[in-house]
XYZ file of C-alpha atoms in Angstrom:
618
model
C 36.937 107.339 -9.569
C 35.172 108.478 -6.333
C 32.966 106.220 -4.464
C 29.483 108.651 -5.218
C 31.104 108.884 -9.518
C 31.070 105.215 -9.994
C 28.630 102.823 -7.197
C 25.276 103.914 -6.444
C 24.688 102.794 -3.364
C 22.182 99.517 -2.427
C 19.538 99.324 -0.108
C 21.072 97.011 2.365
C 25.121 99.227 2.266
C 24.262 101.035 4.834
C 25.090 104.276 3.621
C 21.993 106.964 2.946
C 21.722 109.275 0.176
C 21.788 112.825 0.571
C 18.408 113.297 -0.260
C 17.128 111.419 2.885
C 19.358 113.147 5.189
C 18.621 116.668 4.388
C 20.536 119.661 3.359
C 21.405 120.954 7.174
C 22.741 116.970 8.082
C 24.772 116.569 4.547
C 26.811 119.947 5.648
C 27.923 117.785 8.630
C 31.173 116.234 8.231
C 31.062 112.563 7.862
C 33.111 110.020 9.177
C 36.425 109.483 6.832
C 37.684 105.930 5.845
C 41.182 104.669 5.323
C 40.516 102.683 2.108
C 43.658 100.595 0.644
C 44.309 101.890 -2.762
C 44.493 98.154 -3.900
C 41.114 97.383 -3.565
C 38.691 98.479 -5.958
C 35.540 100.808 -4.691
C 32.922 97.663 -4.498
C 29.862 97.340 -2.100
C 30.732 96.425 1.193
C 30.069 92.390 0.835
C 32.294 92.566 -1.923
C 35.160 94.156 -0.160
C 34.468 92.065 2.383
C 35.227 89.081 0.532
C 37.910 90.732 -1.293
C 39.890 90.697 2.196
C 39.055 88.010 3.284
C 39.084 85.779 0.217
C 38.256 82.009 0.593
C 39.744 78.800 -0.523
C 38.564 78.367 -4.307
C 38.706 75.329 -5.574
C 36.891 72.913 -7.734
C 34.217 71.881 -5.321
C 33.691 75.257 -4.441
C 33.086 76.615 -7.484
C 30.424 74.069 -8.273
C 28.874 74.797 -5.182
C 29.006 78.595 -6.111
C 27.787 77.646 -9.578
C 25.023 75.613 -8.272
C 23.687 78.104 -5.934
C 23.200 80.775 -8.798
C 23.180 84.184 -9.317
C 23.340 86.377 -5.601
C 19.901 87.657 -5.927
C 17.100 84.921 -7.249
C 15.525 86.282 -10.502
C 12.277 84.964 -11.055
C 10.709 83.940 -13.771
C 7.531 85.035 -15.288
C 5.861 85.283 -18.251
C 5.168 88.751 -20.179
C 2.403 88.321 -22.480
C 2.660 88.764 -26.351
C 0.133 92.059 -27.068
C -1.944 91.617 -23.466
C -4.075 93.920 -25.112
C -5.773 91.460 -26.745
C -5.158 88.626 -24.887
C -7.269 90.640 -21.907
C -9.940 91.005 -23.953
C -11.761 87.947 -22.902
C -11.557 88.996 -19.095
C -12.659 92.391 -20.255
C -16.052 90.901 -21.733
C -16.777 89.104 -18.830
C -16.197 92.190 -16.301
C -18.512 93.930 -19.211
C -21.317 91.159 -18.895
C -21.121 90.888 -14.815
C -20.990 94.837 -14.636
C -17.691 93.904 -12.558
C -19.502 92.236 -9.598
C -17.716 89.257 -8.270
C -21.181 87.724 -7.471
C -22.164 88.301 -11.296
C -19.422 86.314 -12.422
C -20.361 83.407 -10.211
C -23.886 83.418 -11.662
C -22.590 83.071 -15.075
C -19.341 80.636 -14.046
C -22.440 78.898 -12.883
C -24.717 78.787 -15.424
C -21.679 77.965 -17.780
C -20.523 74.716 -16.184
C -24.392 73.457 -15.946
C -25.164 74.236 -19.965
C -21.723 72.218 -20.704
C -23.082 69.410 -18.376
C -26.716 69.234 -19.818
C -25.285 69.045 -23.169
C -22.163 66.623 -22.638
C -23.956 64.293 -20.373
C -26.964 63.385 -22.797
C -24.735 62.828 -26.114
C -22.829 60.442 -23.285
C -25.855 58.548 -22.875
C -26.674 58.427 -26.199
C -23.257 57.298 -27.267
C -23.345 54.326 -25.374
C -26.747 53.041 -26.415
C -25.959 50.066 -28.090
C -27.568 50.414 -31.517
C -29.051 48.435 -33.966
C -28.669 47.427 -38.025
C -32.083 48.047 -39.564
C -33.764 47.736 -36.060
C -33.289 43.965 -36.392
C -29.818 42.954 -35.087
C -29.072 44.603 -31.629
C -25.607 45.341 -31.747
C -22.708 44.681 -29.344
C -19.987 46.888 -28.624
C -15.849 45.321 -29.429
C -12.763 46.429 -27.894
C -9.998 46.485 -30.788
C -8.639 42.737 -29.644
C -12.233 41.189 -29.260
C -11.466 37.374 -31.059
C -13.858 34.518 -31.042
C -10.795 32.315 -30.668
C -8.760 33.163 -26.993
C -4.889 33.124 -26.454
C -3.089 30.445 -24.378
C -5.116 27.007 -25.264
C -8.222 28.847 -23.206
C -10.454 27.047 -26.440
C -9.249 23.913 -24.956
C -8.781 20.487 -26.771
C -9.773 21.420 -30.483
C -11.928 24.465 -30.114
C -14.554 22.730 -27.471
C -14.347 25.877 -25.154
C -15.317 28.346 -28.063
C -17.838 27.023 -29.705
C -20.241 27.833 -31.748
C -17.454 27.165 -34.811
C -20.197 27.542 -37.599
C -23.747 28.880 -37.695
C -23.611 31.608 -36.258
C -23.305 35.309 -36.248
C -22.858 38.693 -34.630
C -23.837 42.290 -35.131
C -21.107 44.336 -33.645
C -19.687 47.866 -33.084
C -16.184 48.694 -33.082
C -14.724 51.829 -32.168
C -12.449 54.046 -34.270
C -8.143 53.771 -33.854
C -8.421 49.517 -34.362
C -5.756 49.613 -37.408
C -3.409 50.343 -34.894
C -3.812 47.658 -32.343
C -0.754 44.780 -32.094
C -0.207 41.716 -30.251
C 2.530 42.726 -28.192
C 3.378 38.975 -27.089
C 4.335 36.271 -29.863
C 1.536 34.823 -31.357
C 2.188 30.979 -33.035
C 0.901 31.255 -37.224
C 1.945 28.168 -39.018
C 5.620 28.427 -38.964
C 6.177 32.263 -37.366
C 5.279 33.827 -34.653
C 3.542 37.032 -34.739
C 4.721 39.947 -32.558
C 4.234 44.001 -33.061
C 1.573 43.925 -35.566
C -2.122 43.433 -36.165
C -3.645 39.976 -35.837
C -5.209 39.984 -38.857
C -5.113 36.807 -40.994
C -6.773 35.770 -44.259
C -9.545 37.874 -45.552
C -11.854 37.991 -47.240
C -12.523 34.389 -44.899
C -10.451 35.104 -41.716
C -8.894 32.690 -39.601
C -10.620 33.035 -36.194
C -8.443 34.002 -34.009
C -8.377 37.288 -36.084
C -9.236 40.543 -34.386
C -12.606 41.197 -35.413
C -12.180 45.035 -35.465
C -9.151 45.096 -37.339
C -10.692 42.236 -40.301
C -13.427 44.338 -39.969
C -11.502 47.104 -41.216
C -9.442 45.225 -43.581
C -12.231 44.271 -45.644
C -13.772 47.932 -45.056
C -16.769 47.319 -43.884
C -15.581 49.532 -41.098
C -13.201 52.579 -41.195
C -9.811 53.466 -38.645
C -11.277 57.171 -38.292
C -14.785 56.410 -37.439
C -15.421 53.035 -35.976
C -18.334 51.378 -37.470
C -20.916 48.344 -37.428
C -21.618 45.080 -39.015
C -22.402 41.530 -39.053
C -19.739 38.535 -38.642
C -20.463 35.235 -39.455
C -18.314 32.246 -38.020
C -18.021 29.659 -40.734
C -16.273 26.988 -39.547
C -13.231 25.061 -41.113
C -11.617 26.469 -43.698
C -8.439 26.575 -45.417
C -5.770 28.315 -47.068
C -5.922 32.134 -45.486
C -4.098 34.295 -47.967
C -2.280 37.611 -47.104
C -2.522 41.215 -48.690
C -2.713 44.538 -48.166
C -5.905 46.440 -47.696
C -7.167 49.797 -45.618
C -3.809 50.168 -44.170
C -3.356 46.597 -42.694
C -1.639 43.926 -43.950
C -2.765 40.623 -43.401
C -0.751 37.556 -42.073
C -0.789 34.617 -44.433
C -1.763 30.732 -43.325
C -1.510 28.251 -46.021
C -3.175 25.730 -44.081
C -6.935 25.156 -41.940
C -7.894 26.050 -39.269
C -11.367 25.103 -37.429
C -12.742 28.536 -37.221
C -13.074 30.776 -39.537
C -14.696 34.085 -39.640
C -16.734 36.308 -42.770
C -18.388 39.729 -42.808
C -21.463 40.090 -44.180
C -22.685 43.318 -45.782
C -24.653 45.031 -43.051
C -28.089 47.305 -43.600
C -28.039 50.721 -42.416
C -26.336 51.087 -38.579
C -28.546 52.526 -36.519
C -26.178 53.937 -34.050
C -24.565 57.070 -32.667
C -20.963 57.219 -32.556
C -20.399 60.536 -30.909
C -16.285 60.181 -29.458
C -15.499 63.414 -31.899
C -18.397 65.567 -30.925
C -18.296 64.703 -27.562
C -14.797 65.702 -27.739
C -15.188 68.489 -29.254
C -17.903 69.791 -27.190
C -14.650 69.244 -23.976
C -12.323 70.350 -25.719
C -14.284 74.026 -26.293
C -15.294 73.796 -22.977
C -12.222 73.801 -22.002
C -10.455 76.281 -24.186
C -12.950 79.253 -23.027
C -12.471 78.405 -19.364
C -8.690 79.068 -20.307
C -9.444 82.121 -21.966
C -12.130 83.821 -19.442
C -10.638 83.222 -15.943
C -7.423 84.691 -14.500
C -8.262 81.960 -10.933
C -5.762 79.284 -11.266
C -7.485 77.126 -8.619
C -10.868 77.413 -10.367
C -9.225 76.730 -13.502
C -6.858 73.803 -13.107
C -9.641 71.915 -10.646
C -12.347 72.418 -13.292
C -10.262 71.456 -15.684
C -9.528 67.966 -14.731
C -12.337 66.028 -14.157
C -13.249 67.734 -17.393
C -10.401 65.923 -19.193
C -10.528 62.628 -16.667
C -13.960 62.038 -18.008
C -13.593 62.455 -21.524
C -10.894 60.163 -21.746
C -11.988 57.318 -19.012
C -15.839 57.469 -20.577
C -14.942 57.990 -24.054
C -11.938 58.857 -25.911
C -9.904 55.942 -24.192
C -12.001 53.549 -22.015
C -10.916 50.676 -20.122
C -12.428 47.219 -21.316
C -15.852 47.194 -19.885
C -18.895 47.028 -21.897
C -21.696 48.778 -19.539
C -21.945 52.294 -19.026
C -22.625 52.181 -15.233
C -19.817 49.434 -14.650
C -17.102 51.709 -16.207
C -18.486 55.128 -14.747
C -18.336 52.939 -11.379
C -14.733 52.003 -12.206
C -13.642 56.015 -13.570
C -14.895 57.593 -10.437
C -13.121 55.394 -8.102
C -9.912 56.119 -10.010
C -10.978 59.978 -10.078
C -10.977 60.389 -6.370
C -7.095 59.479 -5.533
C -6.184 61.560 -9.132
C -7.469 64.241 -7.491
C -5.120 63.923 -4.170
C -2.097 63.717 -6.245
C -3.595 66.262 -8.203
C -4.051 68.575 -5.392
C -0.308 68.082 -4.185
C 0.889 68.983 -7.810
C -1.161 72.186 -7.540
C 0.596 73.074 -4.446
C 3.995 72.459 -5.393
C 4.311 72.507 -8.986
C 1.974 74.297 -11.057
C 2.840 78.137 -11.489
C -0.624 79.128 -12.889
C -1.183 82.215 -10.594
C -0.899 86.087 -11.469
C -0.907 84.653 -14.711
C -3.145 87.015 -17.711
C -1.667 85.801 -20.843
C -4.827 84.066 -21.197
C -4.005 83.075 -24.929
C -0.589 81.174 -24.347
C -2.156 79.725 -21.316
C -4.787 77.883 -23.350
C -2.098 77.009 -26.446
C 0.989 76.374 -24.182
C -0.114 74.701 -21.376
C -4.226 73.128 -22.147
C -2.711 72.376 -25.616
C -0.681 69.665 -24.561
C -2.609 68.988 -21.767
C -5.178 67.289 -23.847
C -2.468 66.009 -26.753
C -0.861 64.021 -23.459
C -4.493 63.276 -22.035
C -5.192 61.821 -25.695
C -2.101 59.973 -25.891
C -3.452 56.657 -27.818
C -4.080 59.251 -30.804
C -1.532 61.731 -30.789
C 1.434 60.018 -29.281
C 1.717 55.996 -29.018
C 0.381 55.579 -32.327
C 3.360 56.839 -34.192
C 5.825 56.243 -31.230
C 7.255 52.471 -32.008
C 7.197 51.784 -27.946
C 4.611 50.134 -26.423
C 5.467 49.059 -23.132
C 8.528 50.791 -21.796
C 10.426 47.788 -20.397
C 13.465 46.005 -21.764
C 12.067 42.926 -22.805
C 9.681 45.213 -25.327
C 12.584 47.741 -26.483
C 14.698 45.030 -27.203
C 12.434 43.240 -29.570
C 10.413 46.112 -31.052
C 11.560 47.437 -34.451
C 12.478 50.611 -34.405
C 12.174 51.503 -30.191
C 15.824 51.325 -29.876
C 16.155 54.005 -31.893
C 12.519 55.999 -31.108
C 14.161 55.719 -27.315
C 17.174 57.342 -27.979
C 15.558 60.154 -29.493
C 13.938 60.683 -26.520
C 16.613 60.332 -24.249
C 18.597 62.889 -26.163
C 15.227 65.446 -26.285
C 14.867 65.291 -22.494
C 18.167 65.493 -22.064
C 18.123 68.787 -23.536
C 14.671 69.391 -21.905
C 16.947 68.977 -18.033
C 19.556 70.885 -19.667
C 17.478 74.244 -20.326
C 15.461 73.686 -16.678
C 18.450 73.480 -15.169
C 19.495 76.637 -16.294
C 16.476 78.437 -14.955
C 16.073 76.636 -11.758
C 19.953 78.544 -11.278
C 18.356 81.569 -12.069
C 15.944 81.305 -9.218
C 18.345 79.764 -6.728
C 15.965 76.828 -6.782
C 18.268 74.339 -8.348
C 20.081 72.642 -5.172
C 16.787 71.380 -3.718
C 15.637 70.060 -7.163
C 18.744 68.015 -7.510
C 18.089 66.708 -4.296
C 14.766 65.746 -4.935
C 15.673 63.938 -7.887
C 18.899 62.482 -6.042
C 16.035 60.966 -4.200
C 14.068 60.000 -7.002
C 17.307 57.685 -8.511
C 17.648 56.493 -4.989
C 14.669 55.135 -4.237
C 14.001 53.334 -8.393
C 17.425 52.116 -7.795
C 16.312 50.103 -4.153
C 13.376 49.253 -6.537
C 15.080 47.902 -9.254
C 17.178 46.056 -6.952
C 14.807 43.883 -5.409
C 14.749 40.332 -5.945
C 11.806 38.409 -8.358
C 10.538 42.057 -9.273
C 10.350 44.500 -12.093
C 10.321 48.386 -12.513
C 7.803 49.438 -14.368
C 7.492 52.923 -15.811
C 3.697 53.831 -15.952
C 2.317 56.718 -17.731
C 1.435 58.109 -13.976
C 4.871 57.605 -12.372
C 6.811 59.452 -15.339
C 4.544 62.148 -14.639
C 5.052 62.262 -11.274
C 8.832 61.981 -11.689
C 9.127 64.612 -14.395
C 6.799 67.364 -12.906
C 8.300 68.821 -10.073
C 11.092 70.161 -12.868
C 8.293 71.943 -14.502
C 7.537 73.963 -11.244
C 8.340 77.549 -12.438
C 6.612 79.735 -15.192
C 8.228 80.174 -18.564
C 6.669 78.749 -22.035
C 8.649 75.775 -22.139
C 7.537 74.799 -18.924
C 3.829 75.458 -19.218
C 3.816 73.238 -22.327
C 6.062 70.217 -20.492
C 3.755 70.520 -17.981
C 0.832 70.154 -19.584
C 2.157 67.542 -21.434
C 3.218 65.587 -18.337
C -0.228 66.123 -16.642
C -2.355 64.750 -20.050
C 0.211 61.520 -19.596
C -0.649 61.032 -15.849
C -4.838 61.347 -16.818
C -4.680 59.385 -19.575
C -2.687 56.711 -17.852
C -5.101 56.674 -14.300
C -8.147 56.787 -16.119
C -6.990 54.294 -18.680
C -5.021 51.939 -16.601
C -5.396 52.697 -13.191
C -2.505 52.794 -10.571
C -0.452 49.598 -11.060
C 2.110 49.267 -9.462
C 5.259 50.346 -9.883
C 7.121 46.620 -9.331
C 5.634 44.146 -10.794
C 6.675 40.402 -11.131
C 7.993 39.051 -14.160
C 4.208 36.768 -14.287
C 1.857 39.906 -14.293
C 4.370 41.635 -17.230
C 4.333 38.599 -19.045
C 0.249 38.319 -19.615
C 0.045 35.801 -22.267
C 3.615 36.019 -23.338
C 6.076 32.735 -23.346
C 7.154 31.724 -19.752
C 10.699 31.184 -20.526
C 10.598 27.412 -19.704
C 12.090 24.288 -20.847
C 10.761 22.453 -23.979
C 10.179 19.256 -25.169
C 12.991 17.278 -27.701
C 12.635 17.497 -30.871
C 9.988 14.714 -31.846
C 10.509 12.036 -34.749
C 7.663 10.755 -36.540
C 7.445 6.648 -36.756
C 4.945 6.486 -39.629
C 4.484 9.604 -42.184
C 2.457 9.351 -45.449
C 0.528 11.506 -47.621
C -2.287 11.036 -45.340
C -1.453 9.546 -41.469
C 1.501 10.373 -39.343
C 1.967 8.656 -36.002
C 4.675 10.937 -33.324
C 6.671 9.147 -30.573
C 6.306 10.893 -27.832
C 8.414 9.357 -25.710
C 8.400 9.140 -21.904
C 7.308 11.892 -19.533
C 10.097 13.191 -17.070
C 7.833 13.447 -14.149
C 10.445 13.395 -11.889
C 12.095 16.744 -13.561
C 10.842 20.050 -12.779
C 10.853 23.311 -14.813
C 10.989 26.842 -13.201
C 7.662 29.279 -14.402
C 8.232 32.454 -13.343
C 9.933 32.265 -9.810
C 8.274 28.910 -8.839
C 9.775 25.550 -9.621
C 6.714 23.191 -10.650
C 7.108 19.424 -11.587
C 6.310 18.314 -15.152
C 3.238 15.979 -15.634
C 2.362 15.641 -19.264
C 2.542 16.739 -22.568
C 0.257 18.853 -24.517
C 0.573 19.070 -28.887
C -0.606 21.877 -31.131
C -1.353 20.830 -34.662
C -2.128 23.848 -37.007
C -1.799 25.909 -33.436
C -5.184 24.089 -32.073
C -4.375 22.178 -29.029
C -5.220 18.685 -30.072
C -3.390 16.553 -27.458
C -2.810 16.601 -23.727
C -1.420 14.270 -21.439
C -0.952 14.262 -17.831
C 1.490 12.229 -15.844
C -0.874 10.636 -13.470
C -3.127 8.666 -15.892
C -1.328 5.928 -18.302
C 0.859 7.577 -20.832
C 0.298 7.090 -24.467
C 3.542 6.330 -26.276
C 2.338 7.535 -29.175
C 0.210 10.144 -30.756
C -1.907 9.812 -34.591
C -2.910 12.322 -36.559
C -4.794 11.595 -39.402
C -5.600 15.068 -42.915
C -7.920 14.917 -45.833
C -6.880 17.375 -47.399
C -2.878 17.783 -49.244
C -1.776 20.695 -47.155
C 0.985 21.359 -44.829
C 0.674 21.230 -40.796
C 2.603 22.722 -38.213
C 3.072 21.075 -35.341
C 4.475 22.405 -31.583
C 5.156 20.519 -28.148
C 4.934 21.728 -24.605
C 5.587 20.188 -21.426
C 2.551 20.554 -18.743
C 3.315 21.301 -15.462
C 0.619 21.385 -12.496
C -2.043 22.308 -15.168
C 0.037 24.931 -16.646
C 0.737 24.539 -20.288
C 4.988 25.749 -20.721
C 6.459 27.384 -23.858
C 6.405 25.665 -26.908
C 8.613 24.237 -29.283
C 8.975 25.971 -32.611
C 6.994 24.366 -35.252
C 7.595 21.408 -37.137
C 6.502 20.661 -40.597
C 4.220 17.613 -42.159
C 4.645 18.311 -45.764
C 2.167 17.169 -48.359
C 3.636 15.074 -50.016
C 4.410 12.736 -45.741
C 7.579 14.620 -45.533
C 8.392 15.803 -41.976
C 10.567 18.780 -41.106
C 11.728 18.857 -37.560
C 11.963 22.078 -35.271
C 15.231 22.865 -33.542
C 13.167 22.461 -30.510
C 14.005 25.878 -28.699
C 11.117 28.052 -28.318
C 12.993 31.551 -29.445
């Protein structure tokens, strides 16, 4: 086969075509070639290397493999019948008569009609609201309790009171069946972790969440939120469990001094407008997507769009005035928008792009289902808090995490093989190379803990979403929804923290007290040694060492006895019950004013009997 039968010659082979050299310069002779009858007719680099062939080995072929194809094919997307999806740009060019300055007028007059209509219902969402324009009602958070965590009550209840007599019109929002204590919580005999703190009904023990016994009794509903009256009752006892509205309640077979009712309210007078005000976004939104080919304009409009909705509305931080939490939402808008602007630059591949359909389902889709997380994702996903301590104990995250270890796995797998395609994959592995780098020196250092935000896996995971293929618009807008919903949400913590700002009002991890033996138990009185106070040892909280001064007792998980070292110790403590029912009782040591783990619980039976913890706090 001749070289002009079977190689069409390249641009950059140096030879010419006859065609461009004329009829009078192809009768010319041309220059004749010895060419070894061993080598096959191949472009000139490729005989070139053919004579010259170089050491192949392992190495080299996965540096040859890594580099990709010679020529860098880029990716873009073709749309699916651009007919139609044009047809929105077409009926704007039709209603600005193709003018640029037409457009603006009605880009214009379209962002200030979605403003004047979202920023009213706003206002009228958070106007408190009243039950027949007699109670004035106050707006929950889904863990709102009359009773706080951590012995904050103090010394049986004083810091909480009112206990009886008095009550409460309220407003909780919508999504409270869902809300756990994620940090063991003492009931009796068990400690509650993963799963609503709900106990009793139709009387409620009061530390309950209020939402979520509002809910189980169904005065309120999961979808919609809703108002009503609580009443706190004082001491009662016996709190029985069951099953209503989706929640199951804890059981507590004995009292407890606060205690919690709802009272049938009158008609709510109040506007709970989260959907419609949604809605009204997510429309918004969508026919931005459809209507504008301007990737800039689009993806800058977009977001404070979506950083709004979520940090006014959909998924708040705890603050109970309007201008306090649009205070707090702007501040965290500003530095969004800086990382923002550097993803724009470097990651998002928006641009020349008309398939104005599969832009708005592919890419604003998930934008939003990430951006609504705490509805679409974390309520079915078993994994609260993405540390060890959390997937080890959670039901269920062990396995929800290696789900989605094995789905991003494949995820890398199929970017991989398109960043090879556009001879882009060296500089991404490098990236990332520096990525593990740097969270391994993080990891690494001493009294700290990496912490995984909804921000930082955004940030980690979006530079491997830089090119423009379906997958990629709809990982990306994924990964973008995560990193608004977690800096409007959350904020940017940090991403070490120490073990004491993880913990919140989880167990310190610190010694506890012996096991304690009663000296006198009856039916009625029971009288605890509690032996000396080791003042002289010292427990470690956290990273600190701190020296034990007293002793503090929980009867029925209500502190009822503390004890520091520098006043004269009581050898003994008295408890005295009316009523024939069990109580659980739990010891801590107190160190510098901080109350340590506590034992688990040990039983006074009704009939004087005492059962006696193990005395580890697990």
């Amino acid at each position: 086969m001749t070289r002009d039968e079977g190689y069409r010659p390249l641009e950059d082979d140096g030879y010419e075509t006859f065609e461009a050299l004329g009829t009078e310069h192809a009768r010319q002779p041309t220059e004749q070639f010895e060419v070894d009858e061993g080598i096959p007719d191949l472009p000139r680099w490729r005989r070139e290397q053919h004579i010259n062939p170089k050491p192949c080995n392992v190495f080299q072929r996965f540096a040859d493999w890594i580099a990709g194809s010679h020529l860098p094919q880029i990716q873009t997307i073709k749309p699916w019948f651009p007919h139609w999806q044009e047809m929105p740009l077409r009926l704007v060019d039709g209603l600005a008569n193709g003018k640029r300055i037409n457009k603006i007028a009605i880009l214009l007059i379209f962002l200030i009609s979605y403003i004047g209509v979202w920023v009213p219902l706003l206002f009228k969402h958070w106007e408190p609201g009243t039950i027949d324009h007699k109670y004035l009602l106050r707006r929950l958070d889904c863990t709102d309790s009359f009773w706080l965590a951590r012995n904050e009550c103090g010394i049986g209840g004083i810091n909480c009171r009112p206990l009886d007599d008095d009550r409460l019109a309220f407003r909780c929002p919508p999504g409270c069946a869902s809300e756990q204590v994620l940090n063991p919580r003492a009931v009796g005999a068990e400690e509650v972790i993963y799963q609503p703190l709900v106990i009793g009904g139709p009387t409620y023990r009061g530390d309950s969440f209020i939402c979520g016994s509002a809910m189980h009794s169904g005065l309120v509903s999961d979808s919609g939120g809703g108002c009503g009256v609580v009443a706190r009752v004082g001491t009662h006892s016996n709190f029985p469990s069951s099953t209503k509205n989706g929640i199951t309640s804890i059981g507590f077979n004995s009292s407890f001094p606060l205690s919690i009712e709802f009272e049938s309210a009158g008609r709510c007078e109040t506007s709970e407008l989260r959907w419609e005000l949604l809605g009204i976004s997510v429309t918004f939104t969508a026919i931005l997507s459809l209507c504008t080919t301007s990737a800039s304009l689009f993806f800058f409009t977009v977001l404070p769009a979506i950083f709004f909705q979520i940090g006014l509305i959909s998924n708040p931080p705890s603050q109970k005035l309007l201008n306090e939490l649009f205070s707090g939402i702007v501040g965290r808008l500003l530095p969004s928008a800086c990382c923002m602007f550097v993803i724009y630059q470097y990651c998002v591949k928006l641009h020349d792009l008309r398939a104005q359909v599969e832009k708005t389902l592919f890419w604003l889709g998930p934008y939003w289902v990430g951006a609504l997380s705490n509805l679409t994702i974390e309520r079915w996903l078993p994994i609260q808090r993405l540390t060890p301590h959390d997937i080890r104990q959670q039901p269920g995250a062990k396995a929800a995490l290696a789900v989605i270890v094995a789905l991003v796995f494949g995820i890398v797998c199929q970017q991989i093989y398109y960043f090879r395609r556009e001879r882009r994959l060296l500089r991404y592995l490098l990236l990332y190379g520096i990525f593990i780098l740097f969270l391994t020196f993080l990891s690494s250092i001493p009294d700290l803990q990496l912490r995984i935000h909804h921000y930082i896996l955004a940030l980690l995971l979006l530079p491997g979403t830089s090119m423009q293929t379906r997958f990629s618009l709809v990982y990306q807008g994924l990964l973008l929804g995560l990193f608004v919903n977690g800096t409007a949400r959350w904020g940017f913590d940090s991403i070490v923290q120490s073990s004491e700002a993880l913990r919140e009002d989880g167990k310190l991890g610190s010694m506890v007290p012996d096991a304690v033996a009663p000296l006198i138990a009856t039916a009625h009185n029971l009288t605890l040694a509690l032996g000396s106070i080791p003042v002289s040892d010292v427990a470690r909280v956290g990273t600190a060492l701190r020296g034990i001064m007293g002793i503090s007792v929980l009867v029925n998980d209500v502190e009822r006895f503390r004890q520091h070292g520098d006043v004269e110790m009581q050898p003994n403590f008295t408890w005295h019950r009316d009523e024939q029912e069990p109580q659980y009782f739990r010891f801590a040591y107190v160190a510098e004013e901080v109350t340590l783990d506590y034992t688990s619980a040990s039983i006074w039976h009704p009939n004087g009997t005492w059962t006696r913890s193990n005395g580890t706090n697990d």
